Every structure is written in structure tokens, then in C-alpha cells.
Tab-separated table of C-alpha atoms in Angstrom:
chain	number	residue	atom	x	y	z
A	1	MET	CA	23.100	17.512	10.018
A	2	ILE	CA	20.701	14.767	11.084
A	3	ALA	CA	19.893	16.665	14.283
A	4	GLU	CA	19.046	19.796	12.281
A	5	ALA	CA	16.750	17.845	9.976
A	6	GLN	CA	14.894	16.253	12.870
A	7	THR	CA	14.402	19.555	14.658
A	8	SER	CA	12.827	21.217	11.641
A	9	GLU	CA	10.667	18.327	10.450
A	10	THR	CA	9.729	15.783	13.089
A	11	GLN	CA	7.972	18.207	15.410
A	12	ALA	CA	4.967	18.447	13.098
A	13	PRO	CA	3.052	15.245	14.015
A	14	ASN	CA	2.943	16.333	17.656
A	15	THR	CA	1.596	19.776	16.696
A	16	PRO	CA	-2.210	19.979	16.418
A	17	ILE	CA	-3.593	21.073	13.061
A	18	GLU	CA	-4.702	24.622	13.628
A	19	ALA	CA	-8.267	25.888	13.490
A	20	ASP	CA	-9.941	28.896	15.033
A	21	ALA	CA	-12.207	26.647	17.081
A	22	GLU	CA	-12.414	22.934	17.737
A	23	PRO	CA	-15.338	20.786	16.570
A	24	SER	CA	-17.730	19.691	19.320
A	25	ARG	CA	-20.724	17.404	19.624
A	26	TYR	CA	-24.136	18.412	18.302
A	27	PRO	CA	-26.635	19.728	20.881
A	28	SER	CA	-29.006	16.752	20.511
A	29	TYR	CA	-28.948	13.244	19.074
A	30	ARG	CA	-31.362	10.408	18.393
A	31	PRO	CA	-30.737	6.679	17.966
A	32	ALA	CA	-30.138	5.713	14.351
A	33	ARG	CA	-32.256	2.969	12.852
A	34	VAL	CA	-29.170	1.003	11.852
A	35	HIS	CA	-26.506	-0.206	14.269
A	36	TRP	CA	-23.461	1.036	12.381
A	37	LEU	CA	-24.502	4.660	12.793
A	38	GLY	CA	-25.142	4.401	16.531
A	39	GLU	CA	-26.654	7.831	17.022
A	40	ILE	CA	-27.032	10.745	14.650
A	41	PRO	CA	-27.881	14.430	15.118
A	42	ALA	CA	-31.593	14.746	15.821
A	43	HIS	CA	-32.299	16.821	12.693
A	44	TRP	CA	-30.541	14.468	10.233
A	45	SER	CA	-32.406	11.964	8.081
A	46	GLU	CA	-31.334	8.459	7.124
A	47	LYS	CA	-32.518	6.180	4.327
A	48	ARG	CA	-31.403	3.073	2.546
A	49	GLY	CA	-29.353	3.479	-0.583
A	50	LYS	CA	-32.187	2.504	-2.928
A	51	TYR	CA	-33.951	5.752	-1.998
A	52	PHE	CA	-30.888	7.788	-2.948
A	53	PHE	CA	-29.243	5.949	-5.860
A	54	ARG	CA	-29.926	3.681	-8.817
A	55	GLU	CA	-27.598	1.322	-10.649
A	56	ILE	CA	-26.427	2.488	-14.087
A	57	ASP	CA	-25.143	0.242	-16.876
A	58	GLU	CA	-24.141	2.683	-19.603
A	59	ARG	CA	-21.460	1.399	-21.991
A	60	SER	CA	-18.778	3.154	-24.019
A	61	GLN	CA	-19.389	3.116	-27.771
A	62	THR	CA	-15.865	4.211	-28.734
A	63	GLY	CA	-13.650	3.209	-25.796
A	64	GLU	CA	-11.900	6.567	-26.122
A	65	GLU	CA	-13.080	8.195	-22.894
A	66	GLU	CA	-10.704	8.867	-20.015
A	67	LEU	CA	-9.752	5.751	-18.033
A	68	LEU	CA	-10.778	6.146	-14.402
A	69	SER	CA	-8.913	4.710	-11.429
A	70	VAL	CA	-10.466	3.735	-8.097
A	71	SER	CA	-8.512	3.901	-4.831
A	72	HIS	CA	-9.487	3.436	-1.195
A	73	THR	CA	-7.605	6.606	-0.273
A	74	THR	CA	-8.358	9.057	-3.075
A	75	GLY	CA	-11.565	7.688	-4.595
A	76	VAL	CA	-12.212	7.993	-8.327
A	77	THR	CA	-9.604	9.862	-10.373
A	78	PRO	CA	-8.371	9.840	-13.979
A	79	ARG	CA	-5.782	7.097	-14.313
A	80	SER	CA	-3.533	9.514	-16.191
A	81	GLN	CA	-3.067	11.360	-12.893
A	82	LYS	CA	-1.971	8.230	-11.042
A	83	ASN	CA	1.555	6.931	-10.773
A	84	VAL	CA	0.553	3.384	-11.688
A	85	THR	CA	1.477	1.134	-14.601
A	86	MET	CA	-0.775	-1.829	-15.156
A	87	PHE	CA	-2.708	-4.031	-17.544
A	88	LYS	CA	-4.190	-2.261	-20.576
A	89	ALA	CA	-6.927	-3.770	-22.692
A	90	GLU	CA	-6.699	-3.778	-26.492
A	91	SER	CA	-10.048	-2.031	-26.631
A	92	TYR	CA	-12.301	-0.350	-24.090
A	93	VAL	CA	-15.413	-0.490	-26.245
A	94	GLY	CA	-18.188	-1.913	-24.081
A	95	HIS	CA	-16.609	-0.831	-20.803
A	96	LYS	CA	-18.881	0.921	-18.334
A	97	LEU	CA	-19.268	4.676	-18.468
A	98	ALA	CA	-19.278	6.817	-15.346
A	99	ARG	CA	-20.375	10.445	-15.355
A	100	PRO	CA	-19.716	13.282	-12.909
A	101	ASN	CA	-21.341	12.640	-9.502
A	102	ASP	CA	-21.764	8.902	-10.181
A	103	ILE	CA	-20.593	6.486	-7.499
A	104	VAL	CA	-18.044	3.992	-8.837
A	105	ILE	CA	-17.334	0.806	-6.869
A	106	ASN	CA	-14.535	-1.649	-7.537
A	107	THR	CA	-16.799	-4.583	-6.780
A	108	MET	CA	-13.982	-6.945	-5.787
A	109	TRP	CA	-12.317	-4.398	-3.484
A	110	ALA	CA	-15.355	-2.709	-1.926
A	111	TRP	CA	-14.425	-4.429	1.345
A	112	MET	CA	-11.270	-2.265	1.252
A	113	SER	CA	-13.327	0.882	0.520
A	114	ALA	CA	-12.205	1.065	-3.118
A	115	LEU	CA	-15.019	3.345	-4.245
A	116	GLY	CA	-15.899	6.999	-4.532
A	117	VAL	CA	-17.720	9.715	-6.429
A	118	SER	CA	-16.454	10.554	-9.898
A	119	LYS	CA	-15.695	14.137	-10.869
A	120	ASP	CA	-15.175	13.200	-14.523
A	121	ILE	CA	-16.768	11.323	-17.371
A	122	GLY	CA	-14.782	8.194	-18.073
A	123	ILE	CA	-14.694	4.427	-18.418
A	124	VAL	CA	-14.215	1.720	-15.820
A	125	SER	CA	-14.137	-2.069	-15.780
A	126	PRO	CA	-17.379	-3.828	-16.830
A	127	ALA	CA	-17.186	-5.611	-13.454
A	128	TYR	CA	-17.412	-2.345	-11.503
A	129	GLY	CA	-20.627	-0.989	-10.061
A	130	VAL	CA	-21.822	2.455	-11.161
A	131	TYR	CA	-24.627	4.199	-9.273
A	132	ARG	CA	-26.279	7.542	-10.027
A	133	PRO	CA	-28.107	9.794	-7.522
A	134	LEU	CA	-31.860	9.835	-8.004
A	135	ASN	CA	-31.693	13.605	-7.617
A	136	GLY	CA	-29.000	16.171	-7.068
A	137	ARG	CA	-30.473	17.582	-3.859
A	138	ASP	CA	-29.780	14.891	-1.269
A	139	PHE	CA	-25.990	14.771	-1.280
A	140	LEU	CA	-23.191	17.129	-2.067
A	141	PRO	CA	-20.864	14.914	-4.155
A	142	ALA	CA	-17.783	15.831	-2.127
A	143	TYR	CA	-19.542	15.006	1.162
A	144	LEU	CA	-20.690	11.674	-0.228
A	145	ASP	CA	-17.158	10.912	-1.393
A	146	TYR	CA	-15.866	11.334	2.163
A	147	LEU	CA	-18.759	9.345	3.663
A	148	LEU	CA	-18.411	6.321	1.367
A	149	ARG	CA	-14.884	5.453	2.575
A	150	THR	CA	-15.421	5.735	6.328
A	151	PRO	CA	-14.435	2.670	8.413
A	152	MET	CA	-18.040	2.170	9.524
A	153	LEU	CA	-19.304	1.870	5.959
A	154	ARG	CA	-16.349	-0.309	5.084
A	155	TRP	CA	-17.584	-2.755	7.713
A	156	GLU	CA	-21.004	-2.717	6.022
A	157	TYR	CA	-19.365	-3.546	2.682
A	158	ILE	CA	-17.499	-6.450	4.285
A	159	CYS	CA	-20.640	-7.854	5.916
A	160	ARG	CA	-22.676	-7.569	2.733
A	161	SER	CA	-20.080	-8.840	0.258
A	162	THR	CA	-20.259	-12.458	-0.870
A	163	GLY	CA	-17.731	-14.867	-2.352
A	164	ILE	CA	-16.119	-18.266	-1.881
A	165	ARG	CA	-12.995	-16.717	-0.335
A	166	SER	CA	-11.859	-13.362	0.970
A	167	SER	CA	-9.964	-12.310	-2.152
A	168	ARG	CA	-13.080	-12.873	-4.269
A	169	LEU	CA	-15.639	-11.061	-2.144
A	170	ARG	CA	-17.977	-8.950	-4.247
A	171	LEU	CA	-20.454	-6.255	-3.285
A	172	TYR	CA	-23.487	-6.689	-5.523
A	173	PRO	CA	-25.988	-3.909	-6.322
A	174	ASP	CA	-28.855	-5.184	-4.174
A	175	LYS	CA	-26.547	-5.323	-1.147
A	176	PHE	CA	-25.089	-1.862	-1.692
A	177	LEU	CA	-28.512	-0.277	-2.211
A	178	ASP	CA	-29.743	-1.871	1.021
A	179	ILE	CA	-27.178	0.011	3.143
A	180	ALA	CA	-28.550	2.927	5.171
A	181	PHE	CA	-26.882	6.314	4.723
A	182	PRO	CA	-27.146	9.410	6.921
A	183	CYS	CA	-28.234	12.561	5.093
A	184	PRO	CA	-27.435	15.887	6.783
A	185	PRO	CA	-28.955	19.128	5.507
A	186	ARG	CA	-27.205	20.303	2.365
A	187	GLU	CA	-25.733	23.431	3.985
A	188	GLU	CA	-24.155	21.285	6.700
A	189	GLN	CA	-22.614	19.031	4.087
A	190	GLU	CA	-21.078	22.103	2.452
A	191	ARG	CA	-19.659	23.191	5.795
A	192	MET	CA	-18.173	19.751	6.449
A	193	VAL	CA	-16.528	19.648	3.029
A	194	THR	CA	-15.026	23.111	3.487
A	195	PHE	CA	-13.633	22.084	6.874
A	196	LEU	CA	-12.227	18.752	5.668
A	197	ARG	CA	-10.655	20.199	2.533
A	198	ALA	CA	-8.814	22.738	4.664
A	199	LYS	CA	-7.625	19.942	6.931
A	200	ASP	CA	-6.545	17.869	3.926
A	201	VAL	CA	-4.246	20.649	2.761
A	202	GLN	CA	-2.583	20.655	6.171
A	203	VAL	CA	-2.400	16.850	6.285
A	204	ARG	CA	-0.737	16.737	2.867
A	205	ARG	CA	1.811	19.281	3.984
A	206	LEU	CA	2.624	17.266	7.087
A	207	ILE	CA	2.972	14.008	5.153
A	208	ARG	CA	5.063	15.575	2.414
A	209	ASN	CA	7.350	17.170	4.976
A	210	LYS	CA	7.842	13.742	6.517
A	211	ARG	CA	8.520	12.165	3.129
A	212	ARG	CA	11.020	14.870	2.278
A	213	LEU	CA	12.721	14.259	5.609
A	214	ILE	CA	12.873	10.513	4.905
A	215	GLY	CA	14.343	11.267	1.484
A	216	LEU	CA	17.030	13.532	2.946
A	217	LEU	CA	17.909	11.022	5.644
A	218	ASN	CA	18.132	8.244	3.075
A	219	GLU	CA	20.419	10.319	0.880
A	220	GLN	CA	22.797	10.861	3.783
A	221	LYS	CA	22.611	7.202	4.741
A	222	GLN	CA	23.234	6.081	1.157
A	223	ALA	CA	26.262	8.369	0.890
A	224	ILE	CA	27.839	6.527	3.838
A	225	ILE	CA	26.994	3.132	2.323
A	226	ASN	CA	28.192	4.086	-1.174
A	227	ARG	CA	31.594	5.170	0.025
A	228	ALA	CA	32.093	2.132	2.268
A	229	VAL	CA	31.120	-0.467	-0.360
A	230	THR	CA	33.115	1.091	-3.203
A	231	ARG	CA	36.232	2.462	-1.466
A	232	GLY	CA	36.537	0.532	1.786
A	233	LEU	CA	37.630	2.007	5.109
A	234	ASN	CA	41.289	2.795	4.465
A	235	PRO	CA	41.560	6.221	2.785
A	236	ASP	CA	45.205	5.510	1.932
A	237	ALA	CA	44.601	2.155	0.251
A	238	PRO	CA	45.961	1.944	-3.312
A	239	MET	CA	43.204	1.878	-5.948
A	240	LYS	CA	42.878	0.119	-9.296
A	241	PRO	CA	40.746	0.979	-12.332
A	242	THR	CA	37.813	-1.335	-13.049
A	243	GLY	CA	36.852	-0.241	-16.552
A	244	ILE	CA	33.280	0.124	-15.300
A	245	ASP	CA	31.684	3.552	-15.735
A	246	TRP	CA	29.585	3.497	-12.566
A	247	MET	CA	32.424	2.115	-10.408
A	248	PRO	CA	35.620	3.481	-11.994
A	249	GLU	CA	38.032	2.319	-9.285
A	250	VAL	CA	38.138	0.131	-6.184
A	251	PRO	CA	40.841	-0.828	-3.666
A	252	ALA	CA	43.558	-2.711	-5.516
A	253	HIS	CA	43.126	-5.948	-3.545
A	254	TRP	CA	39.351	-6.201	-4.104
A	255	GLU	CA	37.893	-8.646	-6.602
A	256	VAL	CA	35.652	-7.385	-9.411
A	257	LYS	CA	33.294	-9.940	-10.995
A	258	PRO	CA	29.829	-10.104	-12.567
A	259	LEU	CA	27.145	-10.332	-9.897
A	260	LYS	CA	26.217	-13.894	-10.908
A	261	HIS	CA	29.646	-15.131	-9.777
A	262	TRP	CA	28.941	-13.923	-6.244
A	263	LEU	CA	25.608	-15.754	-6.022
A	264	ARG	CA	24.579	-19.307	-5.305
A	265	GLU	CA	21.393	-21.254	-5.974
A	266	ARG	CA	18.113	-19.578	-6.906
A	267	ALA	CA	15.344	-19.297	-4.348
A	268	LYS	CA	12.767	-22.052	-4.287
A	269	SER	CA	9.177	-21.330	-5.207
A	270	LEU	CA	5.777	-22.437	-3.988
A	271	SER	CA	4.258	-25.129	-6.131
A	272	ASP	CA	0.859	-24.683	-7.749
A	273	ARG	CA	-0.087	-27.752	-5.712
A	274	THR	CA	0.517	-25.908	-2.421
A	275	PRO	CA	-2.396	-26.597	-0.014
A	276	PRO	CA	-5.001	-23.813	-0.306
A	277	GLU	CA	-5.013	-23.229	3.461
A	278	TYR	CA	-1.234	-22.681	3.692
A	279	GLU	CA	-0.613	-19.273	5.302
A	280	PHE	CA	2.347	-16.970	4.740
A	281	GLU	CA	3.520	-13.350	4.858
A	282	TYR	CA	3.482	-11.838	1.366
A	283	LEU	CA	5.976	-9.156	0.370
A	284	ASP	CA	5.019	-7.237	-2.775
A	285	ILE	CA	7.047	-4.555	-4.549
A	286	SER	CA	4.776	-1.864	-3.137
A	287	CYS	CA	5.988	-2.795	0.364
A	288	VAL	CA	9.672	-2.164	-0.323
A	289	GLY	CA	11.779	0.995	-0.461
A	290	THR	CA	15.539	1.309	-0.800
A	291	GLY	CA	16.813	-0.602	2.207
A	292	PHE	CA	13.597	-0.506	4.237
A	293	LEU	CA	9.992	-1.663	4.194
A	294	THR	CA	7.327	0.921	3.431
A	295	ALA	CA	4.564	-1.382	4.651
A	296	LYS	CA	4.252	-4.618	6.554
A	297	PRO	CA	3.911	-7.870	4.589
A	298	GLU	CA	0.339	-9.056	4.309
A	299	ARG	CA	-0.653	-12.367	5.878
A	300	MET	CA	-2.755	-14.475	3.535
A	301	LYS	CA	-3.670	-17.983	2.515
A	302	PHE	CA	-2.358	-19.536	-0.677
A	303	GLU	CA	-5.878	-19.768	-2.109
A	304	ASP	CA	-6.305	-16.003	-1.684
A	305	ALA	CA	-2.843	-15.002	-2.906
A	306	PRO	CA	-2.058	-13.422	-6.283
A	307	SER	CA	-0.301	-15.699	-8.776
A	308	ARG	CA	2.932	-13.707	-8.358
A	309	ALA	CA	3.190	-14.673	-4.652
A	310	ARG	CA	5.576	-17.584	-5.155
A	311	GLN	CA	9.230	-17.019	-4.158
A	312	ILE	CA	10.379	-18.470	-0.836
A	313	VAL	CA	12.665	-16.015	0.942
A	314	GLN	CA	14.969	-16.723	3.875
A	315	LYS	CA	17.240	-14.875	6.265
A	316	GLY	CA	20.297	-13.473	4.466
A	317	ASP	CA	18.602	-12.987	1.087
A	318	THR	CA	18.454	-9.654	-0.691
A	319	ILE	CA	15.396	-8.985	-2.836
A	320	LEU	CA	15.702	-6.558	-5.739
A	321	SER	CA	12.807	-5.512	-7.949
A	322	THR	CA	13.378	-6.421	-11.591
A	323	VAL	CA	10.196	-4.654	-12.726
A	324	ARG	CA	9.497	-0.942	-12.404
A	325	THR	CA	13.141	-0.615	-11.486
A	326	TYR	CA	12.747	3.144	-11.099
A	327	LEU	CA	11.096	2.383	-7.742
A	328	LYS	CA	14.531	1.301	-6.445
A	329	ALA	CA	12.970	-1.470	-4.347
A	330	VAL	CA	15.837	-3.350	-2.650
A	331	TYR	CA	15.697	-4.964	0.761
A	332	PHE	CA	17.923	-7.254	2.819
A	333	ILE	CA	16.154	-9.944	4.873
A	334	GLU	CA	17.926	-9.576	8.204
A	335	ASP	CA	15.727	-11.655	10.494
A	336	ASP	CA	14.373	-15.181	10.523
A	337	TRP	CA	11.070	-15.116	8.683
A	338	PRO	CA	10.048	-18.740	8.215
A	339	ASP	CA	6.936	-18.085	6.138
A	340	LEU	CA	7.954	-15.084	4.007
A	341	ILE	CA	7.004	-15.188	0.314
A	342	ALA	CA	8.108	-12.554	-2.188
A	343	SER	CA	6.614	-11.482	-5.493
A	344	THR	CA	8.034	-12.941	-8.687
A	345	GLY	CA	8.761	-9.311	-9.564
A	346	PHE	CA	11.813	-9.600	-7.308
A	347	ALA	CA	15.130	-11.255	-7.948
A	348	VAL	CA	15.974	-13.183	-4.765
A	349	LEU	CA	19.757	-12.990	-4.402
A	350	ARG	CA	21.708	-15.312	-2.082
A	351	PRO	CA	25.504	-14.879	-1.834
A	352	VAL	CA	28.236	-17.496	-1.877
A	353	LYS	CA	30.005	-18.236	1.407
A	354	SER	CA	32.889	-15.893	0.651
A	355	VAL	CA	30.544	-12.879	0.822
A	356	GLU	CA	28.809	-11.546	3.924
A	357	PRO	CA	25.060	-11.559	3.086
A	358	ARG	CA	24.504	-8.153	4.662
A	359	LEU	CA	27.317	-6.636	2.636
A	360	LEU	CA	25.762	-7.935	-0.571
A	361	GLY	CA	22.573	-6.197	0.502
A	362	TYR	CA	24.395	-2.902	0.995
A	363	VAL	CA	26.146	-3.170	-2.367
A	364	LEU	CA	22.864	-3.848	-4.176
A	365	GLN	CA	21.074	-0.949	-2.489
A	366	SER	CA	23.924	1.498	-3.141
A	367	SER	CA	22.868	4.357	-5.397
A	368	THR	CA	25.634	3.590	-7.900
A	369	PHE	CA	24.438	0.009	-8.425
A	370	ILE	CA	20.739	0.914	-8.481
A	371	GLU	CA	21.318	3.592	-11.112
A	372	ARG	CA	23.164	1.017	-13.198
A	373	VAL	CA	20.199	-1.353	-12.906
A	374	ILE	CA	17.835	1.397	-14.049
A	375	ARG	CA	20.008	2.219	-17.058
A	376	ALA	CA	20.169	-1.462	-18.009
A	377	SER	CA	16.385	-1.867	-17.851
A	378	ILE	CA	14.270	-2.146	-20.976
A	379	GLY	CA	10.982	-0.345	-21.498
A	380	VAL	CA	9.667	3.145	-20.853
A	381	ALA	CA	6.301	2.842	-19.127
A	382	TYR	CA	7.198	-0.438	-17.398
A	383	PRO	CA	11.005	-0.701	-17.305
A	384	ALA	CA	12.331	-4.130	-16.352
A	385	ILE	CA	15.571	-6.060	-16.268
A	386	SER	CA	15.917	-9.816	-16.687
A	387	GLU	CA	17.724	-11.782	-14.013
A	388	GLY	CA	20.208	-12.863	-16.673
A	389	ARG	CA	21.054	-9.259	-17.535
A	390	LEU	CA	21.180	-8.366	-13.839
A	391	GLY	CA	23.742	-11.102	-13.290
A	392	THR	CA	26.137	-9.550	-15.815
A	393	LEU	CA	26.497	-6.305	-13.871
A	394	HIS	CA	29.863	-6.133	-12.128
A	395	VAL	CA	30.313	-5.627	-8.377
A	396	ALA	CA	33.388	-5.705	-6.140
A	397	PHE	CA	34.075	-7.262	-2.735
A	398	PRO	CA	37.074	-7.508	-0.405
A	399	PRO	CA	38.441	-11.080	-0.551
A	400	GLU	CA	38.673	-11.458	3.228
A	401	LEU	CA	35.605	-11.831	5.461
A	402	VAL	CA	37.422	-9.904	8.216
A	403	GLU	CA	37.465	-6.759	6.075
A	404	GLN	CA	33.874	-7.316	4.982
A	405	LYS	CA	32.761	-7.503	8.620
A	406	ALA	CA	34.704	-4.341	9.454
A	407	ILE	CA	32.856	-2.509	6.680
A	408	LEU	CA	29.543	-3.792	8.035
A	409	ASP	CA	30.387	-2.618	11.558
A	410	HIS	CA	31.305	0.810	10.202
A	411	ILE	CA	28.065	1.155	8.232
A	412	ALA	CA	25.978	0.021	11.211
A	413	ALA	CA	27.577	2.535	13.536
A	414	GLU	CA	27.378	5.437	11.078
A	415	THR	CA	23.781	4.849	9.909
A	416	ALA	CA	22.057	3.842	13.172
A	417	ALA	CA	20.844	7.370	13.891
A	418	PHE	CA	19.475	7.698	10.346
A	419	ASP	CA	17.586	4.409	10.635
A	420	LYS	CA	15.997	5.532	13.897
A	421	ALA	CA	14.959	8.896	12.445
A	422	ILE	CA	13.519	7.268	9.299
A	423	GLU	CA	11.482	4.825	11.369
A	424	LYS	CA	10.177	7.686	13.523
A	425	ALA	CA	9.089	9.688	10.478
A	426	GLN	CA	7.350	6.633	8.971
A	427	ASP	CA	5.469	6.053	12.227
A	428	GLU	CA	4.409	9.686	12.261
A	429	ILE	CA	3.035	9.424	8.714
A	430	THR	CA	0.939	6.458	9.862
A	431	LEU	CA	-0.402	8.468	12.815
A	432	ILE	CA	-1.236	11.442	10.583
A	433	ARG	CA	-3.195	9.208	8.206
A	434	GLU	CA	-5.052	7.620	11.134
A	435	TYR	CA	-5.886	11.070	12.492
A	436	ARG	CA	-7.312	12.121	9.133
A	437	GLU	CA	-9.416	8.974	8.828
A	438	ARG	CA	-10.865	9.373	12.331
A	439	LEU	CA	-11.595	13.058	11.818
A	440	ILE	CA	-13.418	12.464	8.525
A	441	ALA	CA	-15.504	9.650	10.014
A	442	ASP	CA	-16.467	11.659	13.106
A	443	ILE	CA	-17.530	14.680	11.073
A	444	VAL	CA	-19.465	13.062	8.199
A	445	THR	CA	-21.379	10.739	10.559
A	446	GLY	CA	-22.339	13.537	12.946
A	447	LYS	CA	-20.125	12.751	15.908
A	448	LEU	CA	-18.602	16.241	15.624
A	449	ASP	CA	-20.275	19.516	14.675
A	450	VAL	CA	-18.258	21.927	12.532
A	451	ARG	CA	-21.056	24.384	11.710
A	452	HIS	CA	-19.549	27.093	13.911
A	453	VAL	CA	-15.879	26.323	13.349
A	454	GLU	CA	-14.054	29.046	11.454
A	455	ILE	CA	-11.021	28.085	9.417
A	456	ALA	CA	-8.712	30.561	7.764
A	457	ALA	CA	-8.617	29.892	4.047
A	458	GLU	CA	-5.212	28.746	2.848
A	459	PRO	CA	-4.056	28.823	-0.753
A	460	ILE	CA	-3.680	25.388	-2.321
A	461	THR	CA	-0.728	25.176	-4.647
A	462	GLU	CA	-0.839	22.926	-7.682
A	463	ASP	CA	1.582	20.572	-5.956
A	464	GLU	CA	-0.611	20.290	-2.867
A	465	ALA	CA	-3.713	19.657	-4.944
A	466	LEU	CA	-2.296	16.275	-5.967
A	467	ASP	CA	-3.474	13.215	-4.060
A	468	ASP	CA	-0.231	11.230	-3.928
A	469	ALA	CA	0.534	12.280	-0.345
A	470	LEU	CA	-2.573	10.410	0.800
A	471	GLU	CA	-1.835	7.240	-1.173
A	472	ASP	CA	-0.318	4.169	0.439
A	473	SER	CA	1.151	0.889	-0.759
A	474	ASP	CA	-2.145	-0.867	-1.272
A	475	ALA	CA	-3.465	1.516	-3.903
A	476	GLU	CA	-1.889	-0.125	-6.927
A	477	ALA	CA	-2.827	-3.615	-5.753
A	478	MET	CA	-6.473	-2.600	-6.031
A	479	GLU	CA	-5.939	-1.140	-9.466
A	480	GLY	CA	-4.643	-4.524	-10.591
A	481	ALA	CA	-8.104	-5.999	-10.119
A	482	ASP	CA	-9.006	-4.528	-13.480
A	483	ALA	CA	-6.789	-7.041	-15.140
A	484	ASP	CA	-8.555	-9.908	-13.455
A	485	ASP	CA	-12.046	-8.957	-14.459
């Protein structure tokens, strides 16, 4: 079954995205007046931002307008369309208003390209920057939205942002308006947007196919794990009832106890007096899937870290998200990681000596246990479970380490191919995103000419019109800046 899934899905990243002709370079170029542009097509203009935009400070009188969200991947969108749950103010009266075609910049995250052009009227943080075009003729809003988040402009934001440390860098209006922007003829901008939108449909399809493949592979992997950690390896072993709805029976010789009885001391935490320059790898909930990492931990200094970056994690621990439990974020720390710090949104679980650490990890990531955690969580928009309540949930283990190790060997052998296929699909998603970013940058800065490229129009379904396929794990971290402002 795994071979069939790979054949139908994993070919896509190696297949070029189709077009009737490939983009090529423009016939003639001239040196740009600013270094980041290098050269631009000879017929393009370029001016500093102050000749294109002006800062706007319009405030909401009612606070009832749509809340807008700013992401480095999808720009400015209504927060109601985003799968994020975060800080909400008691009132939004006095928050900044943004109108259609305004540029909105998350001032603290501009260095990560958290900005874009709004399609809607809505409200944003008072700390955000809002800029309005001086006229509607220079830029097509959709072209500008692509241009603003190119890597080259991101470097300009980094160089022009100021702050006492990296996590507090801010891009102020005078610095943003001093940046030079290329301005192609309007009809070329329209052509670029048409081309890139068609490519985006194809990119979303590729990424979603990969995600579906990962989901299918994980389901098959979890089925192997679930059976092994609830029924053991001997199909003829006598069973006993547990009285637990999610685990009705287990091998008769296994021991069933509340989770807390299988755990030892709590993980230590970083002190508030930790030296500011202390560096570590930070693992947030957005980095963790069910049994695997969705993104690499971020290296940072203590002075730049969020207040939730506190729990010291070591080899053999299992981390389980106690907030937003529907995300099913559970991960076993298999390798030595001397400077790994986890969010306080995780429970860090360390087994007693009579339990193999890896087996505890498998039990906690089994679908039966995770579903029980979700049902025991409290809250609708932001479901969470306390560590005390988590500790009361029953789990079962074989009493002998020999049997535990045999189960581990079985799981490793049976799931190795799935792990390899999942890793391959994740790598391909990364490559697809990188391809999209490079293509956008090359086109909107004039490195490639698409004026004569014909693309067959493809219908965009409602599902494909959503932006979630382009999101990554950093998106919600940026949204959290609202709460700090």
C-alpha cells in the first residue's frame, strides 16, 4: 500500500509545473540605482517609497470592523479565515483602520516579511504601519503584494529596522518610505499577476497532494503503533477488560495505571535570571506534529526568546501539547539535544525506569490516547488540558522490559518505510515552497519576462482558493505579536 501511495503522489515535485512557454530574460536591461535590484528592464522605472505611498493613521471609532491578520506567506487576510487562536482585546476602538489596497506592515516582524496589501477594510494593531498609495495608477495591488515579500526586499527591511535586539527590531515609516521600488508598466504587472496566480494554483495542488500523502502514511503508521501498544505482539495472548472506554482490553499480564504513576520528576525550567546571551534551540508547538517535527527548532538567545520558552528537555522525554490539543502535537526526543528548550505549552513527560522511554512516546502518540486527551480538554476555541488532568488518564504497559523492547523492535521494523516516505514528502514540500519564492522574486523584479508566456486558464475550486497550503509553522508566531503591542 505504501508503494502505491508513493507512486501516485511523490512524483509531483520532480515534474515541472506546466506552461505553454517558459519565461525568459528581457531583451535589454539597465543598472538599477539601488544595489538590491541589481539590474532592471530598461523600460521600467524605480522610485523611493515616499513617491508612491504615504503613511495613514486612521482609527476605528467602533472597533467592530473585521480583524485583519498579517502573515509572511499570505499577506493581509481576515483573521476569521485563518486557523489561529490568539490574544483578543476587550475592545478594538482606537485600533488602526486599513482599507482595500493599503499596505499593512507588522512593524515588529517586517524583517520576516510580515506585510502585504489588504483586500478588505479592517482593523489592525495600533503598532502596525499602514500606508496608502498616492495614486491608483502606479501599482496593481496584487503585483505589489507579491513584490513586498520578496527575499530582496526582506533584506532591505532587515537593514533598515532598528531595535536593541533582534526580536524587537522595528521598521519605522521613514525607513520604509526610503526604500526604492521597481515600477513596471501597468499592463506588465497585470501579466505577471495572471502568470503567478496560475502557478499558485498548481503549487497549492502539489503541496496539498503531499500533505494528503503524509496524512495517509501517518494513518497507516499509527495503525501499526496503536495495535502494538494496546494488544502486544502475541495474537493468542489472553486479554482482560480495563473498564476504560478508549482502551477496553489489554493483555491480561499488562499493568493498567494512571499516567502519573508511570512518570518521574518534572522537567526543570530556565530561570528568569538566565544570562541574556545564553543560546538554545527552541521547540514551539507549531514545530511539532504527531510523532515528527514539522519544522526545525529555532536557535535563539534567552533575551530574544518568548516568555514561554522555558522547559529544559532531554533525551528520552516525550513532549505533549496541553494547549490546542486538537493539533495532536506529540514528539519523542530520541537524540541527545543538550540545549533544547520547549514551550510551556507542552507537558514534558519522563518515564520511570520500569518503562522504556520510546515506548511511552509511542503510547502517548497513539490515536486512541490522543483522542482521549482531546475529549478531556476544556474550551472550544482554545481547548486545553491541565497536567493534573492529563496524569489521571490510564495507560497500560507490559511489566517486563524484554517485552517492551520487543514491541519497540516490531514498531521500528514495520514503520521504517513510512518514516522514510514521510520525510521525503516533507522535503518535497520545502522544495516546492522554495521554487515558488524564487519564481515570484525573479518575475516581479524583472529577472524573467512573462509577457509572451501563454498559460491555459485552470478553474480554481473554493478549496484551492484558500491560502493554508502556503502557510508554514512561523505564521502564528507572527500573529502573536499583536498581543505584545
